[in-house]
mmCIF file of C-alpha atoms and ligand atoms in Angstrom:
data_model
loop_
_atom_site.group_PDB
_atom_site.id
_atom_site.type_symbol
_atom_site.label_atom_id
_atom_site.label_comp_id
_atom_site.label_asym_id
_atom_site.label_seq_id
_atom_site.Cartn_x
_atom_site.Cartn_y
_atom_site.Cartn_z
ATOM 1 C CA MET Y 232 -17.628 -11.954 -11.105
ATOM 2 C CA ALA Y 233 -15.870 -9.096 -13.277
ATOM 3 C CA LEU Y 234 -12.637 -8.908 -14.996
ATOM 4 C CA ILE Y 235 -9.998 -7.031 -13.386
ATOM 5 C CA LEU Y 236 -6.347 -5.496 -14.974
ATOM 6 C CA VAL Y 237 -4.068 -4.793 -11.891
ATOM 7 C CA THR Y 238 -1.017 -3.093 -12.406
ATOM 8 C CA GLY Y 239 1.891 -3.302 -10.142
ATOM 9 C CA GLY Y 240 0.424 -6.977 -9.378
ATOM 10 C CA ALA Y 241 3.859 -8.434 -9.331
ATOM 11 C CA GLY Y 242 4.899 -6.191 -6.274
ATOM 12 C CA TYR Y 243 3.269 -7.056 -1.860
ATOM 13 C CA ILE Y 244 0.168 -5.537 -1.508
ATOM 14 C CA GLY Y 245 -0.549 -5.908 -5.479
ATOM 15 C CA SER Y 246 0.047 -9.681 -5.654
ATOM 16 C CA HIS Y 247 -2.171 -10.039 -1.929
ATOM 17 C CA THR Y 248 -4.870 -8.205 -4.173
ATOM 18 C CA VAL Y 249 -4.524 -10.640 -7.245
ATOM 19 C CA TYR Y 250 -4.826 -13.540 -4.660
ATOM 20 C CA PHE Y 251 -7.847 -12.641 -3.349
ATOM 21 C CA LEU Y 252 -9.750 -11.268 -6.046
ATOM 22 C CA ARG Y 253 -9.623 -15.043 -7.092
ATOM 23 C CA GLN Y 254 -10.684 -16.378 -3.945
ATOM 24 C CA ARG Y 255 -13.377 -13.868 -4.771
ATOM 25 C CA GLY Y 256 -14.106 -15.652 -8.508
ATOM 26 C CA HIS Y 257 -12.862 -12.599 -10.086
ATOM 27 C CA GLU Y 258 -10.856 -13.069 -13.167
ATOM 28 C CA VAL Y 259 -7.826 -11.454 -12.953
ATOM 29 C CA ALA Y 260 -4.495 -9.764 -15.692
ATOM 30 C CA VAL Y 261 -1.518 -8.848 -13.917
ATOM 31 C CA VAL Y 262 0.579 -5.660 -15.696
ATOM 32 C CA ASP Y 263 4.372 -5.278 -14.470
ATOM 33 C CA ASN Y 264 7.247 -3.998 -15.822
ATOM 34 C CA LEU Y 265 9.011 -6.112 -12.616
ATOM 35 C CA SER Y 266 11.580 -3.548 -12.049
ATOM 36 C CA ARG Y 267 10.660 -3.828 -8.089
ATOM 37 C CA GLY Y 268 7.764 -6.390 -8.597
ATOM 38 C CA ARG Y 269 8.273 -10.270 -8.499
ATOM 39 C CA ALA Y 270 6.824 -12.565 -11.194
ATOM 40 C CA LYS Y 271 7.446 -15.221 -9.226
ATOM 41 C CA SER Y 272 3.995 -13.281 -6.755
ATOM 42 C CA VAL Y 273 2.273 -14.080 -9.768
ATOM 43 C CA PRO Y 274 0.452 -17.211 -10.609
ATOM 44 C CA ASP Y 275 1.206 -18.613 -13.696
ATOM 45 C CA GLY Y 276 0.108 -17.112 -16.827
ATOM 46 C CA LEU Y 277 -1.024 -13.540 -15.975
ATOM 47 C CA LEU Y 278 1.725 -11.417 -16.178
ATOM 48 C CA HIS Y 279 1.868 -8.834 -18.817
ATOM 49 C CA GLN Y 280 5.015 -7.832 -18.586
ATOM 50 C CA LEU Y 281 4.835 -4.347 -19.721
ATOM 51 C CA ASP Y 282 5.739 -0.726 -18.603
ATOM 52 C CA LEU Y 283 3.158 1.624 -17.848
ATOM 53 C CA ARG Y 284 4.298 4.305 -20.373
ATOM 54 C CA ASP Y 285 4.379 2.434 -23.476
ATOM 55 C CA ALA Y 286 1.105 3.931 -24.545
ATOM 56 C CA ALA Y 287 0.791 1.690 -27.212
ATOM 57 C CA GLY Y 288 1.445 -1.848 -25.337
ATOM 58 C CA LEU Y 289 -1.506 -0.700 -22.725
ATOM 59 C CA THR Y 290 -3.631 0.550 -24.582
ATOM 60 C CA ALA Y 291 -3.858 -2.668 -26.990
ATOM 61 C CA LEU Y 292 -4.099 -5.036 -23.922
ATOM 62 C CA LEU Y 293 -6.646 -3.010 -22.036
ATOM 63 C CA GLN Y 294 -8.452 -3.251 -25.745
ATOM 64 C CA SER Y 295 -7.962 -7.095 -26.352
ATOM 65 C CA ARG Y 296 -10.403 -7.869 -23.363
ATOM 66 C CA PRO Y 297 -13.839 -6.721 -21.679
ATOM 67 C CA PHE Y 298 -12.108 -5.570 -18.600
ATOM 68 C CA ASP Y 299 -14.278 -4.455 -15.882
ATOM 69 C CA ALA Y 300 -12.059 -2.351 -13.846
ATOM 70 C CA VAL Y 301 -8.761 -1.914 -13.002
ATOM 71 C CA ILE Y 302 -6.173 -1.660 -9.660
ATOM 72 C CA HIS Y 303 -3.687 0.191 -9.830
ATOM 73 C CA PHE Y 304 -0.628 -0.098 -7.625
ATOM 74 C CA ALA Y 305 2.154 -0.318 -9.880
ATOM 75 C CA ALA Y 306 4.621 3.227 -8.117
ATOM 76 C CA PHE Y 307 7.284 3.586 -6.603
ATOM 77 C CA ILE Y 308 7.569 3.869 -2.596
ATOM 78 C CA ALA Y 309 10.266 4.432 -1.337
ATOM 79 C CA VAL Y 310 9.936 8.044 0.423
ATOM 80 C CA GLY Y 311 13.823 8.578 0.942
ATOM 81 C CA GLU Y 312 14.743 7.554 -2.667
ATOM 82 C CA SER Y 313 11.892 10.080 -3.597
ATOM 83 C CA THR Y 314 13.609 12.929 -2.072
ATOM 84 C CA LYS Y 315 16.976 11.990 -3.557
ATOM 85 C CA LEU Y 316 15.126 11.412 -7.346
ATOM 86 C CA PRO Y 317 12.210 13.321 -7.170
ATOM 87 C CA GLU Y 318 12.266 13.191 -11.030
ATOM 88 C CA LEU Y 319 12.048 9.359 -10.597
ATOM 89 C CA TYR Y 320 9.175 9.729 -8.711
ATOM 90 C CA PHE Y 321 7.187 12.202 -11.079
ATOM 91 C CA SER Y 322 7.916 10.084 -14.169
ATOM 92 C CA ASN Y 323 7.312 6.226 -12.626
ATOM 93 C CA ASN Y 324 4.483 7.143 -10.548
ATOM 94 C CA VAL Y 325 2.681 10.130 -11.766
ATOM 95 C CA ALA Y 326 3.742 9.901 -15.538
ATOM 96 C CA SER Y 327 2.510 6.222 -15.633
ATOM 97 C CA SER Y 328 -0.513 6.689 -14.175
ATOM 98 C CA ILE Y 329 -1.596 9.611 -16.718
ATOM 99 C CA SER Y 330 -0.675 6.633 -19.378
ATOM 100 C CA LEU Y 331 -2.499 4.460 -17.596
ATOM 101 C CA PHE Y 332 -5.671 6.637 -17.057
ATOM 102 C CA GLU Y 333 -5.274 7.771 -20.987
ATOM 103 C CA ALA Y 334 -5.304 4.246 -22.466
ATOM 104 C CA MET Y 335 -7.925 3.273 -19.694
ATOM 105 C CA LEU Y 336 -10.197 6.042 -21.122
ATOM 106 C CA LYS Y 337 -9.189 4.779 -24.856
ATOM 107 C CA ALA Y 338 -10.451 1.300 -24.300
ATOM 108 C CA GLY Y 339 -13.741 2.585 -22.518
ATOM 109 C CA VAL Y 340 -12.742 1.348 -18.634
ATOM 110 C CA LYS Y 341 -13.503 3.766 -16.502
ATOM 111 C CA ARG Y 342 -13.250 2.601 -13.355
ATOM 112 C CA VAL Y 343 -10.072 2.466 -11.300
ATOM 113 C CA VAL Y 344 -8.859 1.554 -7.641
ATOM 114 C CA PHE Y 345 -5.617 3.751 -6.795
ATOM 115 C CA SER Y 346 -2.940 3.116 -4.187
ATOM 116 C CA SER Y 347 -2.887 6.738 -2.215
ATOM 117 C CA THR Y 348 -0.950 7.023 1.137
ATOM 118 C CA ALA Y 349 -1.088 8.535 4.699
ATOM 119 C CA ALA Y 350 2.053 10.324 3.633
ATOM 120 C CA ALA Y 351 -1.022 12.595 1.679
ATOM 121 C CA TYR Y 352 -1.044 13.962 4.948
ATOM 122 C CA GLY Y 353 2.329 14.936 6.477
ATOM 123 C CA ILE Y 354 2.153 15.933 9.456
ATOM 124 C CA PRO Y 355 -1.477 15.842 10.656
ATOM 125 C CA THR Y 356 -2.966 18.292 12.568
ATOM 126 C CA HIS Y 357 -4.971 15.785 14.571
ATOM 127 C CA VAL Y 358 -4.517 12.154 15.066
ATOM 128 C CA PRO Y 359 -6.804 9.799 14.348
ATOM 129 C CA ILE Y 360 -7.155 11.447 10.904
ATOM 130 C CA ILE Y 361 -9.927 11.914 9.127
ATOM 131 C CA GLU Y 362 -10.288 12.151 4.958
ATOM 132 C CA THR Y 363 -10.954 15.601 5.182
ATOM 133 C CA GLN Y 364 -7.525 16.166 6.578
ATOM 134 C CA PRO Y 365 -5.506 19.011 4.101
ATOM 135 C CA SER Y 366 -3.566 16.978 2.031
ATOM 136 C CA GLN Y 367 0.033 18.514 2.823
ATOM 137 C CA PRO Y 368 2.752 16.083 1.661
ATOM 138 C CA ILE Y 369 6.180 16.370 2.985
ATOM 139 C CA ASN Y 370 8.441 14.793 0.535
ATOM 140 C CA PRO Y 371 8.366 13.715 -3.093
ATOM 141 C CA TYR Y 372 6.551 10.455 -2.604
ATOM 142 C CA GLY Y 373 3.912 11.971 -1.005
ATOM 143 C CA GLU Y 374 3.218 14.646 -3.239
ATOM 144 C CA THR Y 375 3.251 11.848 -6.424
ATOM 145 C CA LYS Y 376 0.326 9.947 -4.751
ATOM 146 C CA VAL Y 377 -1.551 13.515 -3.789
ATOM 147 C CA MET Y 378 -0.975 14.251 -7.606
ATOM 148 C CA VAL Y 379 -3.281 11.007 -8.905
ATOM 149 C CA GLU Y 380 -5.683 12.165 -6.198
ATOM 150 C CA ARG Y 381 -6.456 15.634 -8.285
ATOM 151 C CA ILE Y 382 -6.130 14.108 -11.611
ATOM 152 C CA LEU Y 383 -8.797 11.308 -10.652
ATOM 153 C CA GLU Y 384 -10.776 14.133 -9.362
ATOM 154 C CA THR Y 385 -10.963 15.893 -12.660
ATOM 155 C CA LEU Y 386 -11.188 13.039 -14.247
ATOM 156 C CA ASP Y 387 -14.040 12.236 -12.407
ATOM 157 C CA LEU Y 388 -16.004 15.951 -13.109
ATOM 158 C CA HIS Y 389 -15.202 16.131 -16.717
ATOM 159 C CA ARG Y 390 -15.190 12.120 -18.186
ATOM 160 C CA GLU Y 391 -17.495 9.925 -15.686
ATOM 161 C CA PHE Y 392 -13.971 8.357 -14.437
ATOM 162 C CA ARG Y 393 -14.829 7.039 -11.642
ATOM 163 C CA SER Y 394 -11.873 6.244 -8.758
ATOM 164 C CA VAL Y 395 -11.655 5.288 -5.043
ATOM 165 C CA CYS Y 396 -7.936 6.315 -3.661
ATOM 166 C CA LEU Y 397 -7.391 4.231 -0.717
ATOM 167 C CA ARG Y 398 -4.840 5.974 1.688
ATOM 168 C CA TYR Y 399 -2.358 2.978 3.704
ATOM 169 C CA PHE Y 400 -0.881 3.673 6.746
ATOM 170 C CA ASN Y 401 1.504 1.193 7.467
ATOM 171 C CA ALA Y 402 1.080 -2.353 5.605
ATOM 172 C CA CYS Y 403 2.486 -5.591 6.777
ATOM 173 C CA GLY Y 404 2.218 -9.104 7.460
ATOM 174 C CA SER Y 405 1.716 -11.619 5.082
ATOM 175 C CA GLU Y 406 -0.674 -14.280 3.864
ATOM 176 C CA PRO Y 407 0.519 -17.854 4.637
ATOM 177 C CA ALA Y 408 -1.947 -19.792 2.466
ATOM 178 C CA ALA Y 409 -0.334 -17.945 -0.389
ATOM 179 C CA GLY Y 410 2.908 -18.570 0.166
ATOM 180 C CA LEU Y 411 2.839 -14.270 0.024
ATOM 181 C CA GLY Y 412 4.581 -11.849 1.578
ATOM 182 C CA GLU Y 413 6.998 -8.547 1.807
ATOM 183 C CA CYS Y 414 10.076 -8.297 -0.494
ATOM 184 C CA HIS Y 415 11.862 -4.782 -0.815
ATOM 185 C CA GLU Y 416 15.192 -4.086 -2.099
ATOM 186 C CA PRO Y 417 16.562 -2.346 0.203
ATOM 187 C CA GLU Y 418 13.637 -3.096 3.078
ATOM 188 C CA THR Y 419 13.330 -0.232 4.990
ATOM 189 C CA HIS Y 420 9.953 -0.889 6.442
ATOM 190 C CA LEU Y 421 10.033 -1.790 10.317
ATOM 191 C CA ILE Y 422 9.108 -5.454 10.782
ATOM 192 C CA PRO Y 423 10.750 -6.723 8.358
ATOM 193 C CA LEU Y 424 13.709 -5.104 9.472
ATOM 194 C CA ILE Y 425 12.952 -6.299 13.085
ATOM 195 C CA LEU Y 426 12.491 -9.747 12.198
ATOM 196 C CA ARG Y 427 15.567 -9.430 9.988
ATOM 197 C CA ALA Y 428 17.647 -8.500 13.290
ATOM 198 C CA VAL Y 429 16.451 -11.580 15.276
ATOM 199 C CA ARG Y 430 17.747 -13.864 12.408
ATOM 200 C CA THR Y 431 20.825 -12.281 11.678
ATOM 201 C CA GLY Y 432 21.752 -10.878 15.227
ATOM 202 C CA GLN Y 433 22.762 -7.472 13.778
ATOM 203 C CA PRO Y 434 20.813 -5.196 15.511
ATOM 204 C CA VAL Y 435 17.747 -2.768 13.935
ATOM 205 C CA THR Y 436 18.104 0.717 14.773
ATOM 206 C CA LEU Y 437 15.539 2.437 16.571
ATOM 207 C CA PHE Y 438 15.218 5.967 15.064
ATOM 208 C CA GLY Y 439 14.817 8.275 17.819
ATOM 209 C CA ASP Y 440 12.674 7.895 21.034
ATOM 210 C CA ASP Y 441 12.430 11.354 21.899
ATOM 211 C CA TYR Y 442 9.321 12.097 20.216
ATOM 212 C CA PRO Y 443 6.376 13.591 22.437
ATOM 213 C CA THR Y 444 4.627 10.034 22.829
ATOM 214 C CA PRO Y 445 4.337 7.572 25.609
ATOM 215 C CA ASP Y 446 7.598 5.955 25.175
ATOM 216 C CA GLY Y 447 9.079 8.246 23.034
ATOM 217 C CA THR Y 448 8.937 5.986 19.706
ATOM 218 C CA CYS Y 449 7.186 6.470 16.563
ATOM 219 C CA ILE Y 450 3.388 5.654 16.643
ATOM 220 C CA ARG Y 451 1.827 4.164 13.156
ATOM 221 C CA ASP Y 452 -1.355 2.181 12.638
ATOM 222 C CA TYR Y 453 -0.324 -1.309 11.170
ATOM 223 C CA ILE Y 454 -2.543 -2.784 8.364
ATOM 224 C CA HIS Y 455 -2.420 -6.430 7.834
ATOM 225 C CA VAL Y 456 -2.083 -6.677 4.527
ATOM 226 C CA SER Y 457 -4.816 -9.375 3.891
ATOM 227 C CA ASP Y 458 -7.132 -6.387 5.572
ATOM 228 C CA LEU Y 459 -5.743 -4.126 2.637
ATOM 229 C CA ALA Y 460 -5.818 -5.986 -0.049
ATOM 230 C CA GLU Y 461 -9.260 -6.954 1.018
ATOM 231 C CA ALA Y 462 -10.236 -2.954 1.112
ATOM 232 C CA HIS Y 463 -9.091 -3.182 -2.627
ATOM 233 C CA ILE Y 464 -12.097 -5.631 -3.550
ATOM 234 C CA ASN Y 465 -14.658 -4.426 -1.549
ATOM 235 C CA SER Y 466 -13.078 -0.615 -3.767
ATOM 236 C CA VAL Y 467 -13.803 -2.118 -6.408
ATOM 237 C CA GLU Y 468 -16.794 -4.235 -6.407
ATOM 238 C CA HIS Y 469 -18.213 -0.591 -5.407
ATOM 239 C CA LEU Y 470 -17.212 0.964 -8.783
ATOM 240 C CA LEU Y 471 -18.892 -1.985 -10.291
ATOM 241 C CA ARG Y 472 -22.260 -1.704 -8.455
ATOM 242 C CA GLY Y 473 -22.232 1.888 -9.965
ATOM 243 C CA GLY Y 474 -20.457 3.173 -6.896
ATOM 244 C CA GLU Y 475 -19.170 7.052 -6.858
ATOM 245 C CA SER Y 476 -15.445 8.235 -6.628
ATOM 246 C CA GLN Y 477 -14.262 8.712 -2.976
ATOM 247 C CA VAL Y 478 -11.133 8.784 -1.230
ATOM 248 C CA PHE Y 479 -10.594 6.558 2.369
ATOM 249 C CA ASN Y 480 -7.984 5.744 5.003
ATOM 250 C CA VAL Y 481 -7.196 1.880 5.008
ATOM 251 C CA GLY Y 482 -5.864 1.280 8.953
ATOM 252 C CA THR Y 483 -7.082 -0.196 11.588
ATOM 253 C CA GLY Y 484 -7.206 2.990 13.991
ATOM 254 C CA HIS Y 485 -5.057 1.477 16.943
ATOM 255 C CA GLY Y 486 -1.266 2.849 16.814
ATOM 256 C CA HIS Y 487 1.934 1.639 18.128
ATOM 257 C CA SER Y 488 4.670 2.538 18.902
ATOM 258 C CA VAL Y 489 8.289 1.199 17.391
ATOM 259 C CA LYS Y 490 9.048 -0.021 20.995
ATOM 260 C CA GLU Y 491 5.487 -2.194 20.892
ATOM 261 C CA VAL Y 492 6.257 -3.929 17.838
ATOM 262 C CA VAL Y 493 9.721 -5.018 19.111
ATOM 263 C CA ALA Y 494 8.373 -6.363 22.402
ATOM 264 C CA ALA Y 495 5.514 -8.007 19.878
ATOM 265 C CA VAL Y 496 8.310 -9.568 18.233
ATOM 266 C CA GLU Y 497 10.015 -11.086 21.195
ATOM 267 C CA ARG Y 498 6.852 -12.549 22.181
ATOM 268 C CA VAL Y 499 5.753 -14.206 18.636
ATOM 269 C CA THR Y 500 9.482 -15.400 18.110
ATOM 270 C CA GLY Y 501 10.264 -16.420 22.305
ATOM 271 C CA LYS Y 502 13.831 -14.373 20.640
ATOM 272 C CA LYS Y 503 15.667 -11.043 21.850
ATOM 273 C CA VAL Y 504 15.202 -8.100 19.579
ATOM 274 C CA PRO Y 505 19.258 -6.882 18.850
ATOM 275 C CA VAL Y 506 18.679 -2.985 19.183
ATOM 276 C CA THR Y 507 20.397 0.209 18.735
ATOM 277 C CA LEU Y 508 19.230 3.629 19.370
ATOM 278 C CA GLY Y 509 19.745 6.205 16.667
ATOM 279 C CA PRO Y 510 18.820 9.593 15.704
ATOM 280 C CA ARG Y 511 15.382 10.592 14.399
ATOM 281 C CA ARG Y 512 14.848 10.007 10.905
ATOM 282 C CA ASP Y 513 14.228 13.036 8.628
ATOM 283 C CA GLY Y 514 10.382 13.644 7.854
ATOM 284 C CA ASP Y 515 9.252 11.140 10.637
ATOM 285 C CA PRO Y 516 6.314 12.346 12.311
ATOM 286 C CA PRO Y 517 5.520 11.093 15.782
ATOM 287 C CA SER Y 518 2.192 9.820 15.209
ATOM 288 C CA LEU Y 519 0.055 8.346 12.416
ATOM 289 C CA VAL Y 520 -3.325 6.344 13.184
ATOM 290 C CA ALA Y 521 -6.230 6.482 10.603
ATOM 291 C CA ASP Y 522 -9.974 6.735 11.279
ATOM 292 C CA SER Y 523 -11.172 4.620 8.825
ATOM 293 C CA THR Y 524 -14.562 4.492 9.982
ATOM 294 C CA LYS Y 525 -15.827 6.472 6.447
ATOM 295 C CA LEU Y 526 -14.630 3.053 4.689
ATOM 296 C CA GLN Y 527 -16.415 1.274 7.443
ATOM 297 C CA ILE Y 528 -19.743 2.734 6.705
ATOM 298 C CA THR Y 529 -19.626 3.301 3.218
ATOM 299 C CA LEU Y 530 -18.415 -0.532 1.532
ATOM 300 C CA GLY Y 531 -18.486 -2.230 5.322
ATOM 301 C CA TRP Y 532 -14.980 -3.399 5.006
ATOM 302 C CA LYS Y 533 -13.421 -4.136 8.385
ATOM 303 C CA PRO Y 534 -10.299 -4.883 9.612
ATOM 304 C CA THR Y 535 -10.272 -8.836 10.632
ATOM 305 C CA ARG Y 536 -6.368 -9.116 11.633
ATOM 306 C CA ALA Y 537 -5.904 -6.043 13.155
ATOM 307 C CA ASP Y 538 -4.323 -7.857 16.597
ATOM 308 C CA LEU Y 539 -0.281 -7.177 16.681
ATOM 309 C CA ASP Y 540 1.064 -10.361 17.149
ATOM 310 C CA ARG Y 541 -1.396 -12.125 14.755
ATOM 311 C CA ILE Y 542 0.428 -9.506 12.443
ATOM 312 C CA VAL Y 543 3.916 -10.023 13.460
ATOM 313 C CA SER Y 544 3.618 -13.936 13.433
ATOM 314 C CA ASP Y 545 2.425 -14.046 9.825
ATOM 315 C CA ALA Y 546 5.098 -11.611 8.918
ATOM 316 C CA TRP Y 547 7.605 -14.359 10.997
ATOM 317 C CA ASP Y 548 5.947 -17.185 9.186
ATOM 318 C CA PHE Y 549 7.225 -15.693 5.608
ATOM 319 C CA ALA Y 550 10.880 -14.377 6.933
ATOM 320 C CA GLN Y 551 10.995 -17.913 8.122
ATOM 321 C CA HIS Y 552 9.415 -20.002 5.308
ATOM 322 C CA GLY Y 553 8.716 -17.514 2.307
ATOM 323 C CA THR Y 554 11.527 -16.528 -0.379
ATOM 324 C CA CYS Y 555 11.910 -13.458 -1.992
ATOM 325 C CA ALA Y 556 14.538 -14.836 -4.619
HETATM 326 N N1 UFG A 694 11.908 2.806 12.218
HETATM 327 C C1 UFG A 694 12.999 2.156 13.028
HETATM 328 N N2 UFG A 694 13.737 1.811 12.513
HETATM 329 C C2 UFG A 694 13.447 1.284 10.992
HETATM 330 C C3 UFG A 694 12.692 1.686 9.682
HETATM 331 C C4 UFG A 694 11.542 2.059 10.884
HETATM 332 O O1 UFG A 694 12.842 2.728 14.143
HETATM 333 O O2 UFG A 694 14.574 0.623 10.818
HETATM 334 C C5 UFG A 694 10.959 3.587 12.374
HETATM 335 C C6 UFG A 694 10.600 4.538 11.779
HETATM 336 O O3 UFG A 694 10.855 5.617 12.275
HETATM 337 C C7 UFG A 694 8.552 4.672 12.109
HETATM 338 C C8 UFG A 694 8.537 3.196 12.076
HETATM 339 O O4 UFG A 694 9.530 2.359 12.562
HETATM 340 O O5 UFG A 694 8.658 5.497 13.129
HETATM 341 C C9 UFG A 694 7.557 2.478 11.025
HETATM 342 O O6 UFG A 694 8.998 2.931 9.358
HETATM 343 P P1 UFG A 694 8.598 2.318 8.366
HETATM 344 O O7 UFG A 694 9.466 2.680 7.602
HETATM 345 O O8 UFG A 694 8.138 0.761 8.231
HETATM 346 O O9 UFG A 694 6.931 3.352 7.808
HETATM 347 P P2 UFG A 694 6.765 4.492 7.244
HETATM 348 O O10 UFG A 694 5.940 5.089 8.313
HETATM 349 O O11 UFG A 694 8.552 5.497 7.540
HETATM 350 O O12 UFG A 694 6.096 4.746 5.889
HETATM 351 C C10 UFG A 694 4.988 4.135 5.480
HETATM 352 C C11 UFG A 694 4.726 3.335 4.214
HETATM 353 C C12 UFG A 694 5.107 4.599 2.754
HETATM 354 C C13 UFG A 694 4.162 5.758 3.331
HETATM 355 C C14 UFG A 694 4.679 6.072 5.007
HETATM 356 C C15 UFG A 694 3.043 7.314 5.421
HETATM 357 O O13 UFG A 694 5.847 2.420 4.212
HETATM 358 O O14 UFG A 694 5.293 4.411 2.115
HETATM 359 O O15 UFG A 694 3.864 5.046 5.949
HETATM 360 O O16 UFG A 694 4.026 8.606 6.465
HETATM 361 F F1 UFG A 694 4.711 6.791 2.600
#
């Protein structure tokens, strides 16, 4: 059992990871400035409301208890917003991370699991994507994640600061037993938007059907948030065992088109999804599918909730019974 600090633990993936860490017997503290997270997603007594750029506050927190490692989720994640306000993304995602790593070094905590992204690859040259493909992000959000990966590489080399960078594909679903789910404001992600269309009758827009894919819509690798949470736990336990720094993709290895996701929602809910066709969204690659072999072989991780209907069913459960208030 270890003591883990989770930044951004009030967010979607962070809160699920806190839930699974505690299930596995780890002790957890959460730091979140609540600018986008929800206090209600954090179990009582665990939350420290703090901005990572508050260097003094963060150092004091890290020195207050014998933390073994940090899992660093806190970041802004909206690709569209990042193209309008890149400076906000550099400050919130890069400067905050540097502040965190400095505080960790001061406190002698030298292990971190970092939330990276498939957006690091930009338009991939080959699909499924392996980790050695070049990092060529095509938006500021992806750029911030690649910058932090580079900082971590340098800290590994010169400061024995060990990290695992997890490049997520499309996180989705929810953990009904935990009462947690996906709440973004505004929501931009496909599955919650389709479920909203089912509930409200207001159509969801399909962003283009003229891509070079079998049905013309974009293909993505949808990874259940609970499988993603477990990848973080395997990664932090690897570091706690003294494991070396690593970069891993996290996905299922299977792609689904936008139209296939719509069909899955219709199967699961038993309702017709109202859709309209719109133009392509800027910066959407036709197909993003992970090759996660490295993670599976190195850490023994395996997605156990990869079935698309299972993912949609868990997301639907939260859409009906959960609350984002
Ligand atoms: N889509 C629609 N209509 C919508 C919303 C999305 O057709 O209303 C389509 C998109 O064009 C895309 C697919 O559904 O083809 C998935 O879109 P999401 O916005 O749900 O997810 P993205 O693949 O754009 O983004 C995800 C993560 C980002 C990350 C990116 C990496 O959410 O954080 O993968 O490329 F940067």
